């Protein structure tokens, strides 16, 4: 199973994602709630997958993805955000996301991207 970073600004959603991911065998190696914390913890934890809210405080999610992919091209990024539009999905994919979708999202659909 995968080592996962959960980057989500809301405590309740981080808790939910951690619970769901660990219940199917993934290891949540770090949880962060803002962009600078993604950058400061990424290299020390080296997750296989980053679950990334595109609208984290203090930093643009698209720039975060570019940084992650430039330093660790094999890391998979699952991107999401509330109110995401088609142009955001296209931009997220071009910045390195494997998938990008709107929240709230179906947890079963979310988990399919961790296979």
Short mmCIF file of N, CA and C in Angstrom, two decimals:
data_model
loop_
_atom_site.label_atom_id
_atom_site.label_comp_id
_atom_site.label_asym_id
_atom_site.label_seq_id
_atom_site.Cartn_x
_atom_site.Cartn_y
_atom_site.Cartn_z
N UNK A 1 0.83 -1.18 0.00
CA UNK A 1 0.00 0.00 0.00
C UNK A 1 0.88 1.24 0.00
N UNK A 2 0.26 2.38 -0.23
CA UNK A 2 1.01 3.62 -0.44
C UNK A 2 1.20 4.45 0.83
N UNK A 3 2.31 5.21 0.82
CA UNK A 3 2.52 6.24 1.84
C UNK A 3 1.89 7.51 1.28
N UNK A 4 1.03 8.16 2.07
CA UNK A 4 0.23 9.28 1.58
C UNK A 4 0.43 10.53 2.43
N UNK A 5 0.55 11.68 1.76
CA UNK A 5 0.47 12.99 2.41
C UNK A 5 -0.93 13.52 2.15
N UNK A 6 -1.62 13.93 3.20
CA UNK A 6 -2.93 14.55 3.05
C UNK A 6 -2.76 16.05 3.30
N UNK A 7 -2.96 16.83 2.25
CA UNK A 7 -2.83 18.29 2.31
C UNK A 7 -4.21 18.90 2.14
N UNK A 8 -4.81 19.24 3.26
CA UNK A 8 -6.19 19.73 3.30
C UNK A 8 -6.30 20.73 4.44
N UNK A 9 -6.93 21.88 4.16
CA UNK A 9 -6.97 22.92 5.18
C UNK A 9 -7.94 22.65 6.32
N UNK A 10 -8.97 21.85 6.10
CA UNK A 10 -9.98 21.64 7.13
C UNK A 10 -9.70 20.38 7.95
N UNK A 11 -9.66 20.54 9.27
CA UNK A 11 -9.37 19.42 10.17
C UNK A 11 -10.32 18.25 9.96
N UNK A 12 -11.61 18.53 9.83
CA UNK A 12 -12.59 17.45 9.72
C UNK A 12 -12.40 16.65 8.43
N UNK A 13 -12.05 17.31 7.35
CA UNK A 13 -11.83 16.60 6.09
C UNK A 13 -10.52 15.82 6.15
N UNK A 14 -9.47 16.39 6.76
CA UNK A 14 -8.22 15.64 6.94
C UNK A 14 -8.47 14.38 7.75
N UNK A 15 -9.23 14.51 8.82
CA UNK A 15 -9.56 13.36 9.66
C UNK A 15 -10.29 12.29 8.84
N UNK A 16 -11.28 12.71 8.08
CA UNK A 16 -12.06 11.78 7.26
C UNK A 16 -11.17 11.07 6.24
N UNK A 17 -10.33 11.82 5.54
CA UNK A 17 -9.46 11.22 4.54
C UNK A 17 -8.46 10.27 5.17
N UNK A 18 -7.88 10.66 6.29
CA UNK A 18 -6.95 9.77 6.99
C UNK A 18 -7.65 8.48 7.39
N UNK A 19 -8.83 8.60 7.95
CA UNK A 19 -9.58 7.43 8.40
C UNK A 19 -9.89 6.49 7.24
N UNK A 20 -10.35 7.05 6.14
CA UNK A 20 -10.71 6.24 4.98
C UNK A 20 -9.47 5.59 4.37
N UNK A 21 -8.41 6.36 4.21
CA UNK A 21 -7.19 5.82 3.60
C UNK A 21 -6.56 4.72 4.45
N UNK A 22 -6.49 4.93 5.76
CA UNK A 22 -5.89 3.91 6.62
C UNK A 22 -6.78 2.67 6.74
N UNK A 23 -8.09 2.85 6.60
CA UNK A 23 -8.99 1.70 6.69
C UNK A 23 -8.81 0.73 5.53
N UNK A 24 -8.25 1.20 4.42
CA UNK A 24 -8.01 0.31 3.28
C UNK A 24 -6.52 -0.04 3.14
N UNK A 25 -5.72 0.30 4.17
CA UNK A 25 -4.35 -0.15 4.23
C UNK A 25 -3.27 0.83 3.87
N UNK A 26 -3.61 2.05 3.49
CA UNK A 26 -2.59 3.05 3.19
C UNK A 26 -2.05 3.64 4.48
N UNK A 27 -0.84 4.17 4.41
CA UNK A 27 -0.23 4.83 5.55
C UNK A 27 -0.20 6.33 5.31
N UNK A 28 -0.89 7.07 6.14
CA UNK A 28 -0.85 8.53 6.05
C UNK A 28 0.37 8.97 6.85
N UNK A 29 1.43 9.37 6.11
CA UNK A 29 2.70 9.69 6.76
C UNK A 29 2.75 11.11 7.29
N UNK A 30 1.92 11.99 6.75
CA UNK A 30 1.87 13.37 7.24
C UNK A 30 0.55 14.01 6.79
N UNK A 31 0.05 14.88 7.64
CA UNK A 31 -1.13 15.70 7.33
C UNK A 31 -0.72 17.15 7.49
N UNK A 32 -1.06 17.97 6.50
CA UNK A 32 -0.73 19.40 6.55
C UNK A 32 -1.96 20.21 6.17
N UNK A 33 -1.97 21.48 6.60
CA UNK A 33 -3.14 22.31 6.32
C UNK A 33 -2.82 23.59 5.54
N UNK A 34 -1.59 23.71 5.02
CA UNK A 34 -1.25 24.89 4.22
C UNK A 34 -0.09 24.56 3.28
N UNK A 35 0.09 25.42 2.28
CA UNK A 35 1.11 25.19 1.27
C UNK A 35 2.54 25.12 1.78
N UNK A 36 2.97 26.07 2.60
CA UNK A 36 4.34 26.00 3.11
C UNK A 36 4.65 24.70 3.86
N UNK A 37 3.66 24.16 4.57
CA UNK A 37 3.88 22.89 5.28
C UNK A 37 4.03 21.72 4.30
N UNK A 38 3.36 21.81 3.15
CA UNK A 38 3.56 20.77 2.13
C UNK A 38 5.03 20.74 1.75
N UNK A 39 5.57 21.91 1.43
CA UNK A 39 6.97 21.99 0.99
C UNK A 39 7.94 21.61 2.09
N UNK A 40 7.67 22.02 3.32
CA UNK A 40 8.62 21.75 4.40
C UNK A 40 8.62 20.29 4.85
N UNK A 41 7.55 19.55 4.60
CA UNK A 41 7.50 18.15 5.05
C UNK A 41 7.62 17.14 3.92
N UNK A 42 7.45 17.57 2.69
CA UNK A 42 7.44 16.63 1.56
C UNK A 42 8.74 15.82 1.49
N UNK A 43 9.87 16.47 1.50
CA UNK A 43 11.15 15.78 1.30
C UNK A 43 11.54 14.90 2.48
N UNK A 44 11.07 15.22 3.66
CA UNK A 44 11.41 14.37 4.82
C UNK A 44 10.50 13.14 4.91
N UNK A 45 9.31 13.20 4.31
CA UNK A 45 8.39 12.07 4.39
C UNK A 45 8.35 11.24 3.11
N UNK A 46 8.66 11.87 1.98
CA UNK A 46 8.66 11.21 0.67
C UNK A 46 7.44 10.31 0.43
N UNK A 47 6.26 10.91 0.41
CA UNK A 47 5.06 10.10 0.17
C UNK A 47 5.01 9.59 -1.27
N UNK A 48 4.32 8.47 -1.47
CA UNK A 48 4.09 7.94 -2.81
C UNK A 48 3.00 8.75 -3.51
N UNK A 49 2.03 9.21 -2.70
CA UNK A 49 0.87 9.94 -3.22
C UNK A 49 0.62 11.16 -2.35
N UNK A 50 0.28 12.27 -3.01
CA UNK A 50 -0.14 13.47 -2.29
C UNK A 50 -1.61 13.71 -2.62
N UNK A 51 -2.44 13.74 -1.60
CA UNK A 51 -3.85 14.10 -1.72
C UNK A 51 -3.91 15.59 -1.45
N UNK A 52 -4.17 16.40 -2.48
CA UNK A 52 -3.94 17.84 -2.41
C UNK A 52 -5.17 18.67 -2.71
N UNK A 53 -5.58 19.46 -1.73
CA UNK A 53 -6.60 20.47 -1.95
C UNK A 53 -5.91 21.62 -2.69
N UNK A 54 -6.41 21.98 -3.84
CA UNK A 54 -5.78 23.01 -4.66
C UNK A 54 -5.83 24.41 -4.05
N UNK A 55 -6.72 24.61 -3.11
CA UNK A 55 -6.87 25.94 -2.52
C UNK A 55 -6.44 25.96 -1.06
N UNK A 56 -5.22 25.52 -0.83
CA UNK A 56 -4.66 25.58 0.52
C UNK A 56 -4.29 27.03 0.85
N UNK A 57 -4.35 27.40 2.12
CA UNK A 57 -3.90 28.73 2.52
C UNK A 57 -2.41 28.94 2.24
N UNK A 58 -2.07 30.14 1.93
CA UNK A 58 -0.67 30.61 1.83
C UNK A 58 0.11 30.17 0.60
N UNK A 59 -0.48 29.37 -0.28
CA UNK A 59 0.27 28.95 -1.46
C UNK A 59 -0.66 28.35 -2.51
N UNK A 60 -0.38 28.63 -3.75
CA UNK A 60 -1.16 28.13 -4.87
C UNK A 60 -0.91 26.63 -5.07
N UNK A 61 -1.98 25.85 -5.15
CA UNK A 61 -1.86 24.41 -5.33
C UNK A 61 -1.19 24.02 -6.63
N UNK A 62 -1.38 24.81 -7.67
CA UNK A 62 -0.75 24.51 -8.95
C UNK A 62 0.78 24.64 -8.85
N UNK A 63 1.23 25.66 -8.14
CA UNK A 63 2.67 25.84 -7.93
C UNK A 63 3.23 24.71 -7.05
N UNK A 64 2.46 24.29 -6.07
CA UNK A 64 2.90 23.16 -5.23
C UNK A 64 3.09 21.90 -6.08
N UNK A 65 2.15 21.65 -6.97
CA UNK A 65 2.27 20.46 -7.83
C UNK A 65 3.50 20.54 -8.71
N UNK A 66 3.76 21.71 -9.28
CA UNK A 66 4.95 21.86 -10.12
C UNK A 66 6.22 21.57 -9.33
N UNK A 67 6.27 22.06 -8.10
CA UNK A 67 7.45 21.82 -7.27
C UNK A 67 7.59 20.33 -6.94
N UNK A 68 6.50 19.72 -6.54
CA UNK A 68 6.54 18.29 -6.20
C UNK A 68 7.01 17.48 -7.39
N UNK A 69 6.43 17.72 -8.55
CA UNK A 69 6.78 16.93 -9.73
C UNK A 69 8.20 17.22 -10.22
N UNK A 70 8.68 18.43 -10.01
CA UNK A 70 10.04 18.74 -10.46
C UNK A 70 11.09 18.06 -9.59
N UNK A 71 10.77 17.82 -8.34
CA UNK A 71 11.73 17.19 -7.44
C UNK A 71 11.48 15.70 -7.24
N UNK A 72 10.25 15.27 -7.52
CA UNK A 72 9.89 13.87 -7.34
C UNK A 72 8.87 13.47 -8.40
N UNK A 73 9.32 13.25 -9.63
CA UNK A 73 8.40 13.02 -10.75
C UNK A 73 7.51 11.78 -10.62
N UNK A 74 7.90 10.82 -9.80
CA UNK A 74 7.09 9.61 -9.66
C UNK A 74 6.01 9.71 -8.60
N UNK A 75 5.99 10.81 -7.85
CA UNK A 75 4.95 10.99 -6.84
C UNK A 75 3.62 11.27 -7.55
N UNK A 76 2.61 10.52 -7.18
CA UNK A 76 1.29 10.71 -7.76
C UNK A 76 0.55 11.78 -6.96
N UNK A 77 -0.15 12.66 -7.66
CA UNK A 77 -0.91 13.73 -7.00
C UNK A 77 -2.38 13.57 -7.35
N UNK A 78 -3.20 13.47 -6.29
CA UNK A 78 -4.65 13.43 -6.42
C UNK A 78 -5.13 14.81 -5.99
N UNK A 79 -5.59 15.62 -6.94
CA UNK A 79 -5.96 17.01 -6.66
C UNK A 79 -7.47 17.18 -6.63
N UNK A 80 -7.91 18.07 -5.76
CA UNK A 80 -9.34 18.35 -5.66
C UNK A 80 -9.52 19.75 -5.09
N UNK A 81 -10.72 20.27 -5.27
CA UNK A 81 -11.05 21.57 -4.70
C UNK A 81 -12.55 21.79 -4.83
N UNK A 82 -13.07 22.63 -3.99
CA UNK A 82 -14.48 22.97 -4.14
C UNK A 82 -14.61 24.01 -5.24
N UNK A 83 -15.65 23.87 -6.04
CA UNK A 83 -15.89 24.80 -7.12
C UNK A 83 -14.91 24.71 -8.27
N UNK A 84 -14.33 23.53 -8.47
CA UNK A 84 -13.35 23.36 -9.55
C UNK A 84 -14.06 23.38 -10.90
N UNK A 85 -13.43 24.01 -11.86
CA UNK A 85 -13.99 24.12 -13.22
C UNK A 85 -13.12 23.32 -14.18
N UNK A 86 -13.62 23.13 -15.40
CA UNK A 86 -12.89 22.35 -16.40
C UNK A 86 -11.48 22.91 -16.63
N UNK A 87 -11.36 24.23 -16.64
CA UNK A 87 -10.04 24.84 -16.85
C UNK A 87 -9.09 24.51 -15.70
N UNK A 88 -9.62 24.42 -14.48
CA UNK A 88 -8.81 24.04 -13.32
C UNK A 88 -8.34 22.59 -13.43
N UNK A 89 -9.23 21.73 -13.90
CA UNK A 89 -8.88 20.32 -14.08
C UNK A 89 -7.75 20.22 -15.11
N UNK A 90 -7.89 20.91 -16.23
CA UNK A 90 -6.86 20.89 -17.27
C UNK A 90 -5.53 21.41 -16.73
N UNK A 91 -5.59 22.50 -15.99
CA UNK A 91 -4.36 23.08 -15.43
C UNK A 91 -3.72 22.12 -14.43
N UNK A 92 -4.54 21.50 -13.59
CA UNK A 92 -4.01 20.56 -12.60
C UNK A 92 -3.31 19.39 -13.28
N UNK A 93 -3.90 18.86 -14.31
CA UNK A 93 -3.29 17.75 -15.05
C UNK A 93 -1.98 18.21 -15.70
N UNK A 94 -1.98 19.41 -16.25
CA UNK A 94 -0.75 19.91 -16.88
C UNK A 94 0.35 20.20 -15.85
N UNK A 95 -0.04 20.44 -14.61
CA UNK A 95 0.94 20.69 -13.54
C UNK A 95 1.41 19.40 -12.87
N UNK A 96 0.83 18.27 -13.26
CA UNK A 96 1.32 17.00 -12.74
C UNK A 96 0.32 16.14 -11.98
N UNK A 97 -0.91 16.59 -11.82
CA UNK A 97 -1.90 15.77 -11.12
C UNK A 97 -2.29 14.56 -11.97
N UNK A 98 -2.51 13.44 -11.33
CA UNK A 98 -3.02 12.26 -12.02
C UNK A 98 -4.50 12.43 -12.33
N UNK A 99 -5.18 13.13 -11.43
CA UNK A 99 -6.60 13.38 -11.56
C UNK A 99 -6.93 14.63 -10.76
N UNK A 100 -8.00 15.31 -11.14
CA UNK A 100 -8.47 16.47 -10.38
C UNK A 100 -10.00 16.46 -10.43
N UNK A 101 -10.61 16.71 -9.27
CA UNK A 101 -12.07 16.68 -9.22
C UNK A 101 -12.60 17.63 -8.16
N UNK A 102 -13.90 17.80 -8.19
CA UNK A 102 -14.61 18.74 -7.32
C UNK A 102 -14.92 18.10 -5.98
N UNK A 103 -14.89 18.90 -4.93
CA UNK A 103 -15.37 18.42 -3.64
C UNK A 103 -16.63 19.19 -3.28
N UNK A 104 -17.54 18.60 -2.61
CA UNK A 104 -17.43 17.27 -1.99
C UNK A 104 -17.41 16.17 -3.05
N UNK A 105 -16.76 15.07 -2.71
CA UNK A 105 -16.63 13.96 -3.65
C UNK A 105 -17.04 12.67 -2.97
N UNK A 106 -17.34 11.69 -3.80
CA UNK A 106 -17.69 10.36 -3.33
C UNK A 106 -16.42 9.66 -2.87
N UNK A 107 -16.40 9.15 -1.66
CA UNK A 107 -15.20 8.53 -1.11
C UNK A 107 -14.78 7.27 -1.88
N UNK A 108 -15.73 6.51 -2.40
CA UNK A 108 -15.37 5.33 -3.19
C UNK A 108 -14.66 5.76 -4.47
N UNK A 109 -15.15 6.83 -5.12
CA UNK A 109 -14.48 7.34 -6.32
C UNK A 109 -13.09 7.85 -5.97
N UNK A 110 -12.95 8.53 -4.86
CA UNK A 110 -11.66 9.04 -4.39
C UNK A 110 -10.67 7.89 -4.20
N UNK A 111 -11.11 6.83 -3.53
CA UNK A 111 -10.22 5.70 -3.24
C UNK A 111 -9.76 4.97 -4.49
N UNK A 112 -10.54 5.01 -5.57
CA UNK A 112 -10.14 4.34 -6.82
C UNK A 112 -8.80 4.88 -7.33
N UNK A 113 -8.47 6.12 -7.01
CA UNK A 113 -7.25 6.74 -7.49
C UNK A 113 -6.02 6.36 -6.67
N UNK A 114 -6.22 5.53 -5.66
CA UNK A 114 -5.12 5.08 -4.82
C UNK A 114 -4.74 3.63 -5.10
N UNK A 115 -5.30 3.06 -6.14
CA UNK A 115 -5.03 1.66 -6.51
C UNK A 115 -3.67 1.54 -7.16
#
